[in-house]
Short mmCIF file of C-alpha atoms in Angstrom, two decimals:
data_model
loop_
_atom_site.label_atom_id
_atom_site.label_comp_id
_atom_site.label_asym_id
_atom_site.label_seq_id
_atom_site.Cartn_x
_atom_site.Cartn_y
_atom_site.Cartn_z
CA MET A 1 94.80 121.08 93.28
CA ALA A 2 95.92 123.48 96.54
CA PHE A 3 95.63 121.15 99.26
CA THR A 4 97.84 123.20 101.94
CA TYR A 5 97.82 121.75 105.46
CA PHE A 6 97.29 118.64 106.94
CA LEU A 7 94.27 116.83 108.18
CA ARG A 8 92.19 119.15 105.75
CA ASP A 9 88.27 117.52 105.34
CA LEU A 10 89.23 114.50 108.09
CA PRO A 11 85.63 113.26 108.47
CA THR A 12 86.02 112.23 104.84
CA LEU A 13 89.14 110.12 105.05
CA GLU A 14 88.19 108.56 108.61
CA LEU A 15 85.01 107.86 106.81
CA ALA A 16 86.50 106.57 104.08
CA VAL A 17 88.92 104.23 106.16
CA LYS A 18 86.12 103.26 108.43
CA HIS A 19 84.09 102.19 105.22
CA LEU A 20 86.94 100.17 103.79
CA LEU A 21 88.84 98.14 106.63
CA PRO A 22 85.85 95.73 107.29
CA TYR A 23 86.22 94.28 103.63
CA THR A 24 90.30 94.62 103.60
CA SER A 25 90.46 92.48 107.10
CA GLY A 26 93.27 89.63 106.68
CA ARG A 27 94.81 91.40 103.14
CA SER A 28 98.50 90.92 103.15
CA THR A 29 98.05 94.41 101.04
CA VAL A 30 95.74 97.15 101.24
CA ARG A 31 96.23 99.30 98.20
CA VAL A 32 95.09 102.91 98.14
CA TRP A 33 95.32 105.40 95.30
CA ASP A 34 95.66 109.46 96.05
CA ALA A 35 94.46 111.25 92.79
CA GLY A 36 95.67 114.40 92.85
CA CYS A 37 98.31 114.62 96.00
CA ALA A 38 99.74 117.95 95.06
CA MET A 39 102.52 117.95 97.92
CA GLY A 40 101.51 114.94 99.73
CA GLN A 41 99.16 116.99 102.54
CA GLU A 42 96.61 114.71 101.75
CA PRO A 43 98.42 111.31 101.23
CA TYR A 44 100.33 111.56 104.47
CA SER A 45 96.79 112.72 106.24
CA LEU A 46 95.54 109.68 104.78
CA ALA A 47 98.45 107.71 106.06
CA ILE A 48 97.93 108.93 109.51
CA VAL A 49 94.22 107.72 109.79
CA PHE A 50 95.17 104.24 108.39
CA ALA A 51 97.88 104.34 111.10
CA GLU A 52 95.66 105.02 113.60
CA SER A 53 92.85 102.75 112.85
CA MET A 54 95.23 100.09 112.01
CA GLY A 55 97.84 100.28 114.59
CA TYR A 56 101.27 99.53 113.38
CA PHE A 57 101.53 96.13 112.14
CA GLY A 58 98.31 96.57 110.35
CA PHE A 59 99.26 99.63 108.84
CA LYS A 60 102.38 97.93 107.22
CA THR A 61 99.95 96.62 104.80
CA VAL A 62 99.12 99.75 103.43
CA GLN A 63 100.54 100.95 100.35
CA ILE A 64 99.90 104.63 98.83
CA LEU A 65 100.30 105.61 95.13
CA ALA A 66 100.35 109.39 95.54
CA THR A 67 99.90 110.75 91.82
CA ASP A 68 99.62 114.69 90.57
CA LEU A 69 100.32 116.29 86.98
CA ASP A 70 103.41 118.04 88.74
CA ASN A 71 104.26 120.32 85.71
CA SER A 72 106.89 121.95 88.35
CA ASP A 73 108.38 118.63 88.89
CA LEU A 74 108.76 119.42 92.62
CA PHE A 75 106.07 117.36 94.30
CA GLY A 76 107.64 113.93 94.42
CA PRO A 77 110.85 115.01 95.90
CA ILE A 78 109.24 116.88 98.51
CA ILE A 79 106.60 114.21 99.23
CA ARG A 80 109.65 111.49 99.23
CA GLU A 81 111.67 113.90 102.09
CA GLY A 82 108.33 114.66 104.06
CA VAL A 83 109.22 117.92 105.42
CA TYR A 84 106.54 120.78 105.30
CA PRO A 85 106.04 124.06 106.95
CA ALA A 86 104.93 124.45 111.02
CA GLU A 87 102.10 126.74 109.80
CA GLU A 88 101.08 123.63 107.77
CA LEU A 89 100.89 121.30 110.78
CA GLN A 90 98.63 123.69 113.01
CA ARG A 91 95.75 121.35 112.53
CA VAL A 92 97.52 118.29 113.80
CA PRO A 93 96.63 117.85 117.46
CA GLU A 94 99.57 117.70 119.73
CA ALA A 95 99.52 114.09 120.38
CA LEU A 96 99.83 113.09 116.48
CA LEU A 97 102.40 115.66 115.51
CA LYS A 98 104.57 114.08 118.21
CA LYS A 99 104.15 110.56 117.15
CA TYR A 100 104.11 111.02 113.42
CA PHE A 101 106.24 114.33 112.95
CA ARG A 102 109.97 115.23 113.85
CA PRO A 103 111.26 118.66 114.01
CA ALA A 104 113.49 119.06 110.42
CA THR A 105 116.81 120.85 110.03
CA GLN A 106 115.27 123.15 108.12
CA PRO A 107 113.56 125.99 110.42
CA ASN A 108 110.30 125.95 111.63
CA SER A 109 109.38 122.47 109.52
CA TYR A 110 108.65 119.20 110.27
CA GLN A 111 109.87 115.80 108.57
CA VAL A 112 106.95 113.10 108.61
CA VAL A 113 108.33 110.08 110.31
CA GLU A 114 109.98 107.16 107.89
CA THR A 115 107.19 104.77 109.01
CA LEU A 116 104.56 106.82 107.19
CA ARG A 117 106.90 107.82 104.37
CA SER A 118 107.80 104.07 103.53
CA ARG A 119 103.97 103.59 102.72
CA ILE A 120 103.93 106.31 100.26
CA SER A 121 105.08 106.42 96.52
CA PHE A 122 104.80 109.20 94.08
CA ARG A 123 103.90 109.15 90.38
CA LYS A 124 103.36 111.79 87.87
CA HIS A 125 99.83 110.99 86.46
CA ASP A 126 97.44 113.06 84.02
CA LEU A 127 93.49 112.47 85.17
CA LEU A 128 92.91 113.97 81.42
CA SER A 129 94.60 110.75 79.98
CA PHE A 130 91.31 108.45 81.29
CA GLN A 131 93.72 105.96 82.43
CA PRO A 132 94.04 104.78 85.72
CA ALA A 133 97.67 104.94 87.68
CA GLY A 134 97.12 101.09 88.39
CA ARG A 135 94.36 98.36 89.15
CA GLU A 136 92.79 96.74 91.72
CA PHE A 137 92.95 99.56 94.28
CA HIS A 138 90.98 98.99 97.34
CA LEU A 139 90.19 102.91 98.11
CA ILE A 140 90.48 106.21 95.89
CA VAL A 141 90.95 109.37 97.35
CA CYS A 142 90.37 112.16 94.78
CA LYS A 143 89.01 115.72 96.78
CA ASN A 144 89.31 119.33 95.50
CA VAL A 145 90.57 118.09 91.61
CA LEU A 146 87.27 117.13 89.84
CA LEU A 147 85.85 120.17 90.56
CA HIS A 148 88.25 121.98 88.01
CA PHE A 149 86.94 119.38 85.18
CA ASN A 150 83.98 120.00 82.61
CA ALA A 151 81.15 117.66 83.04
CA GLU A 152 82.45 115.26 80.75
CA GLU A 153 85.54 115.33 82.04
CA ARG A 154 84.28 114.46 85.52
CA THR A 155 81.96 111.82 84.07
CA LYS A 156 85.04 109.99 82.17
CA VAL A 157 87.44 110.42 85.27
CA LEU A 158 84.70 108.77 87.69
CA ARG A 159 84.11 105.93 84.98
CA MET A 160 87.71 105.41 84.88
CA PHE A 161 88.06 105.22 88.88
CA HIS A 162 85.30 102.65 89.24
CA GLY A 163 87.44 100.34 86.91
CA ALA A 164 90.18 100.93 88.65
CA LEU A 165 88.75 100.15 91.96
CA ALA A 166 88.84 96.26 92.80
CA PRO A 167 85.29 95.03 93.69
CA GLY A 168 83.47 96.98 96.28
CA GLY A 169 86.30 99.22 96.51
CA ILE A 170 85.65 102.68 98.34
CA LEU A 171 86.14 106.07 96.40
CA ALA A 172 86.20 109.50 98.07
CA THR A 173 85.49 112.95 96.57
CA GLU A 174 84.88 116.12 97.87
CA GLN A 175 81.91 117.39 99.57
CA THR A 176 80.52 119.14 96.43
CA GLN A 177 81.36 116.76 93.87
CA LYS A 178 77.55 114.86 93.49
CA MET A 179 77.90 111.25 91.46
CA PRO A 180 76.33 111.82 88.25
CA PRO A 181 72.99 110.10 87.50
CA GLU A 182 74.23 107.92 84.72
CA LEU A 183 77.00 106.36 87.42
CA ALA A 184 74.29 105.66 89.81
CA PRO A 185 74.55 101.85 88.79
CA LEU A 186 78.41 101.81 89.08
CA PHE A 187 78.48 102.97 92.93
CA GLU A 188 76.18 103.51 95.94
CA GLN A 189 76.52 105.83 98.41
CA ALA A 190 78.74 104.50 101.36
CA ALA A 191 78.44 107.19 103.78
CA MET A 192 75.08 109.28 103.73
CA GLU A 193 77.18 112.39 105.78
CA ALA A 194 80.13 112.33 102.76
CA GLN A 195 80.82 111.62 98.90
CA VAL A 196 82.28 107.79 99.86
CA PHE A 197 81.04 105.44 97.69
CA ARG A 198 81.14 101.94 97.06
CA LYS A 199 81.83 100.03 93.84
CA ASN A 200 78.80 97.61 93.49
CA GLY A 201 80.19 94.02 92.87
CA GLY A 202 81.08 92.61 96.00
CA PRO A 203 83.56 92.83 98.55
CA ALA A 204 87.03 94.48 97.67
#
């Protein structure tokens, strides 16, 4: 996936977190899977949304697993270091830039603060294995990935996401990804203005 700048499609990320938090209040851990994370701009954008929504102490309960096929073996080191060119942060408001980034030693670059970096881990994972990267996730974000699959593959991946979500967990996909009719019994649309769905089956 080509996720090339921070805070891309911010409204969808904000809606996903908004609909998730009432169901995870009081939990010791909030488990998140960002599937198809590329070089980390999306999981870090998601971490910023969580931190802004939950505050410092609440955010400490969030664990974000970022996965991608990563044939280059570059994504993991980039995400762990958290250093990005300034041009990728052009859409980050000045207040958030000062709060969550520091000038890096590399020219014209910034490093994500440790508070965010400590909440994100990276693992290589192939969505077309149709095996989840874990279980009992409260939120799964998969954006700008499913469009590269055929209809049968998309349905299998979405069904796999359903199995990986905790009851009542949230799934967020790109705006162009409609839920296949055969999966309608598995999810309900949580936000009508975005492709944000809740797994049927009670609170997360």
